[in-house]
XYZ file of C-alpha atoms in Angstrom:
758
model
C 11.968 39.244 134.868
C 13.572 35.622 136.219
C 12.773 32.503 134.624
C 10.259 29.948 135.678
C 10.747 26.500 136.507
C 8.983 23.822 137.598
C 9.777 21.064 140.125
C 7.560 17.520 139.812
C 8.283 15.523 142.903
C 6.688 11.583 142.594
C 6.242 9.606 145.459
C 4.759 9.432 148.682
C 4.424 13.090 149.040
C 0.714 13.804 149.987
C -0.662 13.704 153.406
C 2.768 13.936 154.903
C 3.447 17.670 155.714
C 5.266 17.783 152.284
C 3.846 21.539 151.057
C 4.019 22.932 154.536
C 7.878 21.734 154.425
C 8.615 23.006 150.796
C 7.050 26.428 152.039
C 9.043 27.144 155.273
C 12.115 25.992 153.364
C 11.164 28.583 150.679
C 10.268 31.426 152.546
C 13.748 30.525 154.721
C 15.494 31.232 151.423
C 13.475 34.061 150.503
C 12.383 32.114 147.146
C 9.420 33.071 145.183
C 6.878 30.730 143.695
C 4.358 28.737 145.261
C 3.694 24.659 145.865
C 0.524 22.340 145.357
C -0.462 18.874 144.818
C -0.824 17.926 141.593
C -1.804 14.494 140.037
C 1.906 13.176 140.136
C 2.553 14.068 143.836
C 4.113 17.806 144.418
C 4.452 20.562 141.817
C 6.712 23.630 142.515
C 6.967 26.700 140.388
C 9.511 28.796 141.411
C 10.919 32.250 139.762
C 14.364 32.167 140.158
C 17.788 31.110 138.106
C 18.791 27.329 137.123
C 20.926 26.781 140.374
C 19.174 28.231 142.469
C 16.207 25.767 141.937
C 18.674 22.721 141.653
C 20.095 23.583 145.216
C 16.718 23.908 146.523
C 15.624 20.333 145.082
C 18.432 18.955 146.264
C 17.969 20.395 149.982
C 14.359 18.982 149.549
C 15.774 15.709 149.149
C 18.069 15.888 151.968
C 15.698 17.332 154.837
C 12.302 16.194 153.404
C 9.472 14.989 156.285
C 10.366 11.456 157.279
C 7.075 10.172 156.228
C 7.499 10.855 152.608
C 8.878 9.010 149.889
C 10.295 9.981 146.810
C 10.635 8.130 143.911
C 11.404 10.640 141.315
C 11.961 14.218 140.615
C 11.961 16.322 137.559
C 12.899 20.114 136.458
C 11.964 21.765 133.685
C 11.726 25.438 132.205
C 8.258 26.597 131.732
C 6.563 30.185 130.420
C 4.772 32.084 132.888
C 2.895 35.191 132.351
C 2.441 35.707 136.230
C 5.031 37.560 138.443
C 5.090 36.494 141.930
C 6.269 38.490 144.834
C 6.559 35.674 147.634
C 6.061 32.096 147.840
C 2.611 30.546 148.915
C 0.776 27.341 149.005
C -1.773 27.094 145.965
C -4.906 25.162 146.746
C -5.179 21.579 144.642
C -7.026 22.037 141.196
C -10.256 20.320 141.362
C -11.240 17.036 139.906
C -7.620 16.014 138.901
C -6.628 12.541 137.938
C -4.230 11.065 140.276
C -1.270 9.292 139.312
C 0.891 9.287 142.553
C 0.909 6.589 145.307
C -1.919 6.816 147.959
C -1.089 7.911 151.603
C -1.089 5.018 154.202
C -2.079 5.722 157.751
C 0.898 6.811 160.165
C 0.415 5.817 163.904
C 0.674 8.704 166.191
C 3.633 10.400 166.887
C 5.323 11.501 170.088
C 4.530 15.042 170.214
C 0.973 14.253 169.781
C 1.410 11.411 172.534
C 2.630 13.861 174.938
C -0.269 16.384 174.027
C -2.877 13.988 174.738
C -1.869 13.781 178.357
C -1.507 17.192 179.315
C -3.649 18.503 181.293
C -3.162 22.101 180.226
C -3.398 21.233 176.556
C -6.553 22.166 174.547
C -6.256 18.361 173.380
C -6.061 16.890 176.599
C -7.614 13.286 176.193
C -8.876 14.189 172.716
C -8.287 10.950 171.315
C -8.264 12.067 167.624
C -5.236 14.160 168.023
C -2.912 14.336 165.089
C -0.708 16.432 163.034
C 1.394 16.517 159.826
C 3.625 13.705 160.865
C 0.443 11.253 161.800
C -3.087 10.252 161.808
C -5.463 8.780 159.508
C -4.984 9.053 155.730
C -5.681 6.027 153.592
C -8.530 4.811 156.099
C -10.244 8.088 155.733
C -9.954 9.080 152.238
C -13.001 9.402 149.895
C -11.014 10.282 146.951
C -7.250 11.888 146.287
C -5.102 14.254 146.562
C -5.249 13.822 150.379
C -7.449 17.201 150.787
C -9.542 17.373 153.749
C -12.441 17.908 151.388
C -11.770 14.598 149.766
C -12.016 12.860 153.170
C -14.351 12.179 156.135
C -12.791 14.685 158.239
C -14.676 17.353 155.714
C -17.824 16.809 157.764
C -15.811 18.535 160.777
C -15.284 22.421 160.012
C -12.257 23.630 162.039
C -13.231 25.916 164.624
C -10.963 29.350 164.883
C -8.425 27.630 166.874
C -7.444 25.009 164.693
C -7.585 27.013 161.672
C -5.068 29.481 163.302
C -2.949 26.654 163.823
C -3.644 25.365 159.769
C -2.683 28.746 158.594
C 0.432 29.402 160.880
C 3.605 28.354 158.964
C 5.396 28.019 162.229
C 2.872 25.558 163.843
C 3.431 21.676 163.308
C -0.300 21.596 162.455
C 0.053 23.708 159.254
C -1.698 22.774 156.724
C -2.779 19.328 158.453
C -5.785 18.055 156.802
C -6.944 16.138 160.028
C -6.570 18.869 162.286
C -9.262 18.971 164.584
C -10.022 19.402 168.501
C -12.475 18.385 171.283
C -14.761 21.994 170.338
C -14.733 21.122 166.352
C -13.898 17.428 166.172
C -14.939 13.849 166.430
C -17.046 12.857 169.299
C -16.868 9.424 171.061
C -19.688 7.624 172.479
C -19.549 4.691 175.131
C -22.256 2.050 175.456
C -23.236 -1.251 176.960
C -24.539 -3.589 174.408
C -28.011 -3.003 175.189
C -27.152 0.859 173.577
C -27.256 2.751 176.631
C -25.219 5.501 176.700
C -22.566 5.825 179.610
C -21.845 9.532 179.581
C -18.990 11.427 180.901
C -16.371 13.708 179.712
C -13.689 12.067 177.355
C -11.087 11.396 180.424
C -14.280 10.048 182.493
C -15.197 7.617 179.365
C -11.455 5.956 179.013
C -11.507 5.824 182.843
C -14.923 3.938 182.631
C -13.244 1.646 179.851
C -10.267 1.013 182.074
C -12.172 -0.185 184.699
C -14.522 -2.208 183.144
C -11.247 -3.979 181.362
C -10.090 -4.502 184.775
C -13.454 -6.129 185.536
C -12.947 -8.798 182.847
C -15.314 -7.169 180.495
C -14.779 -7.320 176.566
C -15.227 -3.950 174.902
C -15.520 -3.353 171.174
C -13.368 0.050 170.090
C -13.694 1.739 167.133
C -10.136 2.642 165.975
C -9.309 4.676 163.147
C -9.265 1.666 160.907
C -12.112 -0.401 162.077
C -13.317 -1.778 165.052
C -10.963 -3.750 167.768
C -12.187 -6.462 170.632
C -10.106 -5.418 173.649
C -9.975 -7.421 176.926
C -7.151 -8.304 180.015
C -4.551 -10.037 178.479
C -3.447 -10.852 182.101
C -7.105 -12.485 183.018
C -7.430 -16.073 181.812
C -11.169 -16.240 182.205
C -11.920 -13.267 180.305
C -9.341 -14.153 177.179
C -10.971 -17.395 177.427
C -14.645 -16.035 177.496
C -13.174 -14.131 174.243
C -12.571 -17.090 172.344
C -15.489 -18.863 173.271
C -17.977 -15.905 172.020
C -15.726 -15.210 168.895
C -15.784 -19.022 168.044
C -11.935 -18.222 167.789
C -10.671 -21.782 169.512
C -6.948 -21.758 169.087
C -5.837 -19.065 166.373
C -3.416 -16.667 168.446
C -4.959 -13.438 169.386
C -2.504 -9.935 169.113
C -1.918 -8.306 172.201
C -1.601 -4.392 172.855
C 1.183 -3.292 175.439
C 1.480 0.500 176.468
C 5.578 0.859 175.606
C 8.356 -0.834 174.641
C 9.704 -1.591 177.771
C 6.671 -3.689 178.975
C 6.945 -5.531 175.693
C 10.798 -6.169 176.697
C 9.572 -7.243 180.278
C 7.545 -10.001 178.566
C 9.334 -10.882 175.187
C 12.637 -11.228 173.416
C 12.826 -7.912 171.006
C 15.622 -7.658 168.713
C 16.520 -3.957 167.984
C 15.070 -4.442 164.572
C 12.034 -5.550 166.032
C 11.665 -2.806 168.188
C 11.971 -0.210 165.869
C 9.316 -1.802 163.673
C 7.168 -1.772 166.414
C 7.910 1.774 167.328
C 7.661 2.843 163.183
C 4.972 4.820 161.618
C 3.588 1.749 160.571
C 3.614 0.171 164.117
C 2.489 -3.750 162.877
C 1.977 -6.318 165.098
C 5.254 -8.331 165.170
C 5.667 -11.914 166.494
C 8.202 -11.887 169.216
C 9.389 -15.060 171.238
C 8.230 -15.422 174.821
C 10.835 -14.510 177.439
C 9.091 -14.186 181.157
C 5.392 -15.273 181.312
C 4.833 -13.337 184.505
C 1.247 -12.435 184.573
C 0.065 -13.168 180.870
C -2.441 -15.428 179.987
C -0.270 -17.320 177.205
C -2.339 -20.654 177.278
C -5.313 -18.524 176.502
C -3.525 -15.980 174.228
C -1.328 -18.662 171.917
C -2.383 -22.088 172.591
C 0.513 -24.243 172.567
C 2.711 -21.476 171.090
C 5.819 -19.707 172.662
C 5.419 -16.460 170.633
C 3.119 -13.645 170.485
C 1.997 -11.045 168.190
C 3.044 -7.667 169.883
C 1.896 -4.552 169.087
C 1.842 -0.722 170.370
C -0.714 1.667 170.282
C -1.341 3.177 166.939
C -3.501 5.866 167.667
C -4.687 8.256 170.225
C -7.780 5.923 171.376
C -5.467 2.979 171.645
C -2.546 5.140 173.395
C -5.356 6.764 175.952
C -6.823 3.165 176.840
C -3.396 1.669 177.177
C -1.981 4.421 179.206
C -4.758 4.075 181.808
C -4.592 0.487 182.025
C -0.954 -0.158 181.945
C -1.072 -4.078 181.773
C -0.998 -6.103 178.412
C -4.425 -6.139 176.482
C -5.776 -8.425 173.622
C -6.338 -6.458 170.625
C -8.181 -8.531 167.858
C -10.235 -7.440 165.013
C -13.686 -6.577 165.594
C -14.945 -9.339 163.644
C -16.996 -12.601 163.806
C -16.255 -16.150 162.678
C -13.915 -15.010 159.903
C -15.750 -11.973 158.366
C -14.277 -8.643 157.524
C -13.159 -6.159 160.382
C -15.757 -4.046 160.667
C -15.904 -0.238 160.455
C -19.795 0.983 160.528
C -21.361 1.391 163.242
C -24.749 -0.290 162.960
C -22.862 -3.227 161.280
C -20.790 -3.732 164.208
C -23.273 -3.552 166.821
C -25.622 -6.071 164.933
C -22.602 -8.522 164.436
C -20.848 -8.150 167.582
C -23.320 -7.981 169.831
C -22.618 -11.471 171.345
C -19.296 -10.675 171.619
C -18.822 -7.374 173.204
C -20.024 -5.996 176.774
C -19.488 -2.364 175.712
C -18.706 -0.101 172.831
C -16.488 2.869 172.060
C -17.809 4.642 169.236
C -17.307 7.678 167.239
C -18.806 9.793 164.227
C -15.665 9.528 162.114
C -16.768 7.743 159.277
C -14.183 5.172 158.113
C -14.078 4.667 154.331
C -11.101 1.925 154.099
C -11.483 -0.239 157.391
C -8.184 -2.534 157.891
C -6.810 -5.114 159.556
C -3.317 -4.510 161.333
C -0.042 -5.607 159.540
C 1.825 -8.602 160.789
C 5.378 -9.159 160.542
C 7.932 -11.427 162.052
C 11.837 -11.985 161.577
C 13.359 -15.168 161.493
C 15.177 -16.148 164.857
C 18.552 -16.595 163.725
C 19.285 -14.992 160.547
C 16.554 -11.866 161.067
C 14.949 -12.100 157.464
C 11.928 -10.274 157.287
C 8.478 -12.245 156.610
C 5.319 -10.282 155.982
C 2.404 -12.413 157.101
C -0.102 -9.618 156.910
C 0.182 -6.496 154.656
C -2.590 -3.857 156.030
C -2.664 -0.898 158.019
C 0.400 1.510 157.894
C 1.637 -0.133 154.479
C -1.515 -0.417 151.982
C -2.047 0.374 149.468
C 1.389 1.194 148.297
C 4.519 -0.771 147.743
C 7.581 0.527 145.847
C 6.756 -0.587 142.343
C 8.781 1.924 140.737
C 10.814 -0.758 138.749
C 7.791 -1.551 137.004
C 7.354 -0.406 133.230
C 7.033 3.484 133.553
C 4.462 3.903 130.684
C 1.992 0.909 130.864
C -0.964 2.729 129.851
C -3.364 -0.256 130.211
C -5.961 -0.502 132.458
C -5.760 -3.761 134.650
C -7.484 -5.192 137.476
C -5.903 -8.168 139.074
C -8.443 -10.164 141.135
C -6.083 -12.249 143.287
C -6.913 -15.603 145.391
C -9.605 -16.557 147.313
C -7.673 -16.990 150.484
C -5.940 -13.919 151.860
C -7.296 -12.130 148.862
C -5.789 -8.609 147.532
C -6.298 -6.765 144.511
C -4.012 -4.990 142.049
C -4.786 -2.538 139.725
C -2.802 -0.478 136.995
C -4.890 2.564 136.519
C -2.267 4.866 135.046
C 1.435 5.018 135.432
C 1.184 3.388 139.162
C 0.409 0.348 140.358
C -1.649 -0.003 143.446
C -2.363 -3.203 145.856
C -4.993 -3.145 148.168
C -5.082 -4.102 151.757
C -5.338 -7.392 153.093
C -8.965 -8.108 152.301
C -9.542 -12.096 153.624
C -11.004 -14.812 152.654
C -13.580 -14.528 149.984
C -15.490 -17.551 150.883
C -17.032 -15.761 153.722
C -20.036 -13.552 152.508
C -19.061 -10.213 154.527
C -15.621 -10.948 152.956
C -16.740 -10.891 149.717
C -18.864 -8.132 149.721
C -15.719 -6.011 151.007
C -13.932 -7.262 147.922
C -16.412 -6.119 145.613
C -16.440 -2.343 147.559
C -13.049 -2.318 147.471
C -13.073 -2.678 143.401
C -16.057 -0.006 143.774
C -13.643 2.286 145.709
C -10.678 2.178 143.250
C -12.540 2.774 140.275
C -14.095 5.850 141.993
C -10.275 6.945 143.423
C -8.734 6.734 139.929
C -12.126 7.396 137.722
C -11.087 3.653 136.333
C -12.706 0.952 134.435
C -10.486 -1.775 133.779
C -9.845 -2.970 130.173
C -8.424 -6.339 130.989
C -9.365 -8.436 134.095
C -6.339 -10.732 135.151
C -7.517 -13.831 137.165
C -6.542 -16.871 138.365
C -7.003 -20.264 136.106
C -9.431 -21.993 138.555
C -13.080 -22.295 136.909
C -14.799 -21.599 140.391
C -12.462 -19.002 142.184
C -15.336 -16.832 144.232
C -13.902 -13.743 142.975
C -14.044 -14.152 139.051
C -17.683 -13.982 139.496
C -17.057 -10.226 139.311
C -15.542 -10.390 135.482
C -19.157 -10.729 133.863
C -20.283 -7.503 135.487
C -17.402 -5.845 133.671
C -17.922 -7.761 130.249
C -21.881 -6.867 130.318
C -20.991 -2.870 130.868
C -18.329 -3.428 128.378
C -17.889 -6.059 125.601
C -14.494 -5.115 124.773
C -12.884 -6.048 128.410
C -10.843 -8.996 128.218
C -10.104 -11.563 130.723
C -6.562 -13.017 131.223
C -5.759 -16.128 133.228
C -3.240 -17.015 134.905
C -1.795 -20.112 137.068
C -1.767 -19.607 140.603
C 1.818 -20.914 141.354
C 3.423 -18.982 138.198
C 1.763 -15.772 139.935
C 3.397 -16.762 143.137
C 6.683 -16.794 140.951
C 6.062 -13.437 139.051
C 5.376 -11.854 142.063
C 8.999 -12.964 143.711
C 10.577 -12.206 140.376
C 9.335 -8.636 140.114
C 9.784 -7.618 144.031
C 13.581 -8.657 143.374
C 13.789 -7.184 139.659
C 14.732 -10.425 138.356
C 13.018 -10.432 134.936
C 16.341 -9.381 132.919
C 18.061 -12.444 134.467
C 18.222 -15.975 133.153
C 18.323 -19.165 135.053
C 16.079 -18.522 138.087
C 14.888 -21.427 140.238
C 11.608 -20.699 141.314
C 10.428 -22.500 144.610
C 6.970 -22.018 145.392
C 5.365 -24.288 148.068
C 1.634 -23.568 149.433
C -1.398 -25.573 150.408
C -3.121 -25.623 146.814
C -3.293 -24.029 143.528
C -5.157 -24.993 140.303
C -3.092 -26.920 138.063
C -5.278 -28.340 135.776
C -8.445 -30.627 135.683
C -6.899 -33.713 137.665
C -3.891 -32.078 139.405
C -3.760 -29.699 142.340
C -0.279 -27.799 142.568
C 1.308 -26.765 145.764
C 4.962 -28.251 145.932
C 6.509 -26.689 142.877
C 9.782 -26.139 141.302
C 9.714 -23.742 138.182
C 12.667 -22.153 135.900
C 12.785 -18.550 134.664
C 14.697 -18.257 131.734
C 14.380 -15.771 128.653
C 11.147 -14.381 129.292
C 9.740 -18.378 130.031
C 8.533 -19.893 133.331
C 8.804 -23.650 133.056
C 7.590 -25.962 135.674
C 10.718 -28.360 136.392
C 9.833 -30.514 139.029
C 7.420 -30.753 141.942
C 6.534 -32.750 145.270
C 5.296 -36.475 144.179
C 1.485 -36.327 143.633
C -0.559 -38.307 146.308
C -4.663 -38.806 145.919
C -6.764 -35.734 146.861
C -9.663 -36.694 148.876
C -12.788 -35.524 150.068
C -12.108 -31.750 148.789
C -11.332 -29.059 151.465
C -11.832 -31.587 154.021
C -8.359 -33.005 153.744
C -7.039 -29.581 154.544
C -8.692 -29.560 157.620
C -8.229 -32.953 158.705
C -4.004 -33.545 158.718
C -4.543 -37.626 159.521
C -6.285 -37.643 156.048
C -3.525 -36.264 154.551
C -0.801 -38.698 156.164
C -2.853 -41.748 155.012
C -3.123 -40.594 151.521
C 0.366 -39.730 151.207
C 1.578 -42.690 152.544
C -0.465 -44.807 150.243
C -2.503 -46.445 153.177
C 0.564 -47.495 155.193
C -0.462 -49.801 158.025
C 1.080 -47.271 160.687
C -1.436 -44.492 159.890
C -4.437 -47.017 159.261
C -3.744 -47.686 162.955
C -5.404 -43.881 163.983
C -8.598 -44.773 162.016
C -11.547 -46.843 162.982
C -12.619 -49.662 160.838
C -15.587 -47.745 159.539
C -13.539 -44.763 158.708
C -10.716 -46.828 157.074
C -13.405 -48.200 155.042
C -14.532 -44.921 153.731
C -11.073 -43.232 153.299
C -9.372 -46.186 151.673
C -12.010 -46.171 149.081
C -11.722 -42.437 147.928
C -7.975 -42.920 147.941
C -8.053 -45.836 145.932
C -10.672 -44.188 143.571
C -9.568 -40.639 143.764
C -9.160 -38.881 140.250
C -7.500 -35.788 141.277
C -3.530 -35.753 142.380
C -1.817 -33.051 144.381
C 1.586 -32.152 144.920
C 0.352 -30.049 148.161
C 3.767 -29.086 150.349
C 1.098 -27.711 152.887
C -0.218 -31.003 153.241
C 2.884 -32.892 153.260
C 3.643 -30.651 156.532
C -0.101 -31.239 157.962
C 0.886 -35.150 157.691
C 4.084 -34.479 159.128
C 2.827 -32.487 162.145
C -0.087 -35.040 162.696
C 2.755 -37.630 162.716
C 4.653 -35.535 165.406
C 1.544 -34.740 167.651
C -0.511 -32.633 166.068
C -3.765 -35.140 166.550
C -6.702 -32.425 166.294
C -8.582 -31.137 163.434
C -7.078 -27.704 162.040
C -9.238 -24.641 163.081
C -7.452 -21.872 160.997
C -5.023 -22.260 158.204
C -1.445 -23.218 158.557
C -2.189 -24.348 161.961
C -0.843 -27.659 161.813
C 2.400 -25.802 160.319
C 2.943 -23.820 162.975
C 2.678 -26.768 165.424
C 5.592 -28.320 163.372
C 7.527 -24.830 163.091
C 7.247 -24.464 166.510
C 8.613 -27.677 167.316
C 11.251 -27.639 165.069
C 12.159 -23.976 166.571
C 12.911 -25.528 170.075
C 15.608 -27.989 168.626
C 17.142 -25.263 166.432
C 17.703 -23.139 169.420
C 20.141 -25.977 170.996
C 23.560 -25.334 169.397
C 25.724 -27.477 167.844
C 22.808 -30.107 166.995
C 23.935 -32.707 164.286
C 21.328 -32.342 161.440
C 20.256 -35.423 159.400
C 18.818 -35.782 155.961
C 15.990 -38.183 155.729
C 16.127 -38.376 151.991
C 20.391 -38.199 152.139
C 20.461 -41.725 149.580
C 17.781 -40.442 147.088
C 18.930 -38.875 143.923
C 16.435 -36.384 143.424
C 16.417 -34.309 140.114
C 12.573 -33.386 139.770
C 10.213 -35.435 141.994
C 10.594 -34.773 145.875
C 9.347 -38.424 147.144
C 6.634 -37.474 149.450
C 5.726 -40.905 150.840
C 9.526 -42.174 152.019
C 9.995 -39.112 153.471
C 6.676 -39.103 155.832
C 7.455 -43.157 156.408
C 11.167 -41.845 157.805
C 9.820 -39.447 159.615
C 7.059 -42.042 160.951
C 9.619 -44.736 161.575
C 11.804 -42.124 163.898
C 8.587 -41.730 166.032
C 8.316 -45.469 166.333
C 12.107 -45.642 167.720
C 11.250 -42.717 170.385
C 13.420 -40.337 168.906
C 12.863 -36.556 170.196
C 9.886 -34.918 168.543
C 11.530 -31.538 168.446
C 14.559 -32.865 166.497
C 12.438 -35.087 164.061
C 10.661 -31.980 162.974
C 13.807 -29.714 162.437
C 15.403 -32.692 160.749
C 12.099 -32.690 158.469
C 12.563 -29.093 157.549
C 16.459 -29.675 156.968
C 15.182 -32.953 154.405
C 13.406 -30.115 152.714
C 16.257 -27.549 152.501
C 18.549 -30.460 151.150
C 15.857 -31.661 148.255
C 15.763 -27.925 147.292
C 20.009 -28.255 147.019
C 19.520 -31.330 145.165
C 17.198 -29.864 142.478
C 19.026 -26.451 142.199
C 22.393 -28.533 141.507
C 20.736 -30.599 138.761
C 18.840 -27.598 136.983
C 22.244 -25.840 137.332
C 20.782 -22.743 138.899
C 22.659 -20.142 140.966
C 19.840 -17.963 141.932
C 16.757 -19.197 143.874
C 13.668 -17.617 144.673
C 10.980 -18.304 146.971
C 7.204 -17.710 147.183
C 4.063 -19.284 148.636
C 2.426 -19.639 152.311
C 4.969 -22.194 153.236
C 7.363 -19.749 153.139
C 6.080 -17.783 156.061
C 7.947 -20.427 158.566
C 10.908 -18.998 160.172
C 13.081 -22.163 160.670
C 12.849 -23.310 156.942
C 14.178 -19.660 155.884
C 16.635 -19.560 158.604
C 17.884 -23.363 157.427
C 17.767 -22.271 154.011
C 20.027 -19.367 154.731
C 22.530 -21.324 156.657
C 22.694 -24.196 154.329
C 22.117 -22.883 150.924
C 23.444 -19.230 151.162
C 27.010 -20.089 150.406
C 26.471 -21.589 147.383
C 23.339 -19.724 145.666
C 21.774 -15.905 145.556
C 18.651 -16.388 147.546
C 15.737 -14.335 146.737
C 12.858 -13.872 149.522
C 9.552 -11.710 149.988
C 10.489 -8.881 152.186
C 7.765 -6.232 150.733
C 5.138 -8.373 150.108
C 3.877 -11.155 151.970
C 4.787 -14.802 150.602
C 1.112 -16.023 151.050
C -1.989 -15.828 148.645
C -2.134 -12.020 149.347
C 0.987 -11.567 146.657
C -1.118 -13.436 143.606
C -2.963 -10.304 142.630
C 0.661 -8.382 142.079
C 2.036 -11.642 140.635
C -0.962 -11.750 138.114
C -0.269 -8.384 136.866
C 3.560 -8.732 136.505
C 2.778 -12.358 135.052
C 0.805 -10.489 132.485
C 3.195 -7.347 131.623
C 6.140 -9.577 131.305
C 4.889 -13.005 129.999
C 1.420 -12.207 128.174
C 1.109 -8.947 127.264
């Protein structure tokens, strides 16, 4: 009897058509054995000689399904009493402990797009069309491995026709766990906001939706990852009405286009951006406006010259877009900062003041997700992830982490832009973007996510890693774990060190020395009297040391300062007379007293940026995070677009070794304004001055490599200037897999513990 060999393939290899692919490849080569899912990924048993097995594995590596990602392979000889006469797909064993990446959702593929619009096809206008290449995965998973019985699809028993496809090796739905059709699958219902059902065939329902959108109505659509709110993006009144009802007065909306060609009519779209839009992840991509044509740009993105563009990622959105044939607002189905809804009752209860109509369906969504958001810097095309969610979560390539980490770790992340990260086995899992935990609904989602992961992985943490802030919302969950198991330990990590640890891990820098870390954001707990935010760190020989920062200024009135940029300007300028002129006598008296008596100081780069934005014309209160920063970036971008512009360092004569003189920089900006210099050029020079400050501190610290993290580095102008002026002298490291913002804190906490505190 021939020897038996075992192949284990680890990585993102479940729910991607890997077993059908292996089966067909083995049948073609007349091999004997089987393929199955196991806790590590995919298991293949072959009764062949070693060379045949090795050649087979090499062919798998060359030709594997496009959505699969192979992280590792292993061949070993095994003893088997079985004799195989053929090759087959063996059912996955029950109740195995998963130790492989989870499968993210995949956007609808071209074949399914064609079929759904083919009147001769059984799935004509069936919005839940899918195959082994596309469809929801993580969104509907109750547990892993990704088998139908572990998903919401288990409620829908395949009809004979679907079963025939499922069992046919020649069919592209061979072993497709999401396979269904109109006869056996998910049903949609269309209602008004009183709950009255508007009946009709699927085609009639979607035609009705298109008609209502043309009339300026707002429709809540249950997509495969949660509810979205749609309206006509070319109708200013409809978009403004959505803003008013949602109480989202200025934050930009994303726009759904039916195809890439239409995107290119309205927006500049580089090949890299186009490929990402059309990828299986299908994120929102921030693009620059080319021609307004009929877009309600002032209502979509007030004061901005960019649009968050997306293509249909599901059969539902493909059908709506194909019929409507114009751009649509597609924004998260939530209210006033709460989580995206996936439950019909919750959605109706909360969205009724917003939506005129609803498209519901009866597929239960287990893991609701917002759309991922990505942009590229204009000049150097540096990738910047703004939100890491649908299509990417819950996996990142963490193959560079310790392979044999056996500790059960739960990392709680930040309060704003929260994610959680767990180490449940030899893998690391970072959740999708959860949101702002100060919101009640979002906090409930955060707790539910932890419970989901406990269930997914039969996981109970032995250590909980959290932020040093004594009053962080997410730290409340620690007591529940400690009460259940007194041996659970708590590890605290400083906010900005977690940011630095995140970029050190993403770029595999832990074994290097003398890395300068520039970590700039709005705020993070430093001590009882200090709020950090404009930090310089040095990593050297397993030690992180804070070596510099933006000079301190008074932190006044708590979070109110983050919402009122003129308050930041007054505080940073130390009551300068120019900034005093923007306050009435009563305000000035109150704020001056707070500045004088403030016991808390801050080095927040975010607040300096707010103050500069105020000086350059942003006079409103901040209605969403980074609004003033986006205004300033937009101003600077207009100047940056002009060629051969001579840049000016406002702190050219300052010897900067560890402190950035924020007051002096702000007053220089104010002086330029008073001298009637171009606001766009001042904004660009402010950014350039920050780059020169980084260069001076890098030179003083004798660093040759610089790593960047923190929400400020979502600013594409700043990124381009850093690349232009520092790349010739320094090796630069930017986030490309993680977002630079607080989403990366949970991942940074994990790596800070593993590399520095363990």
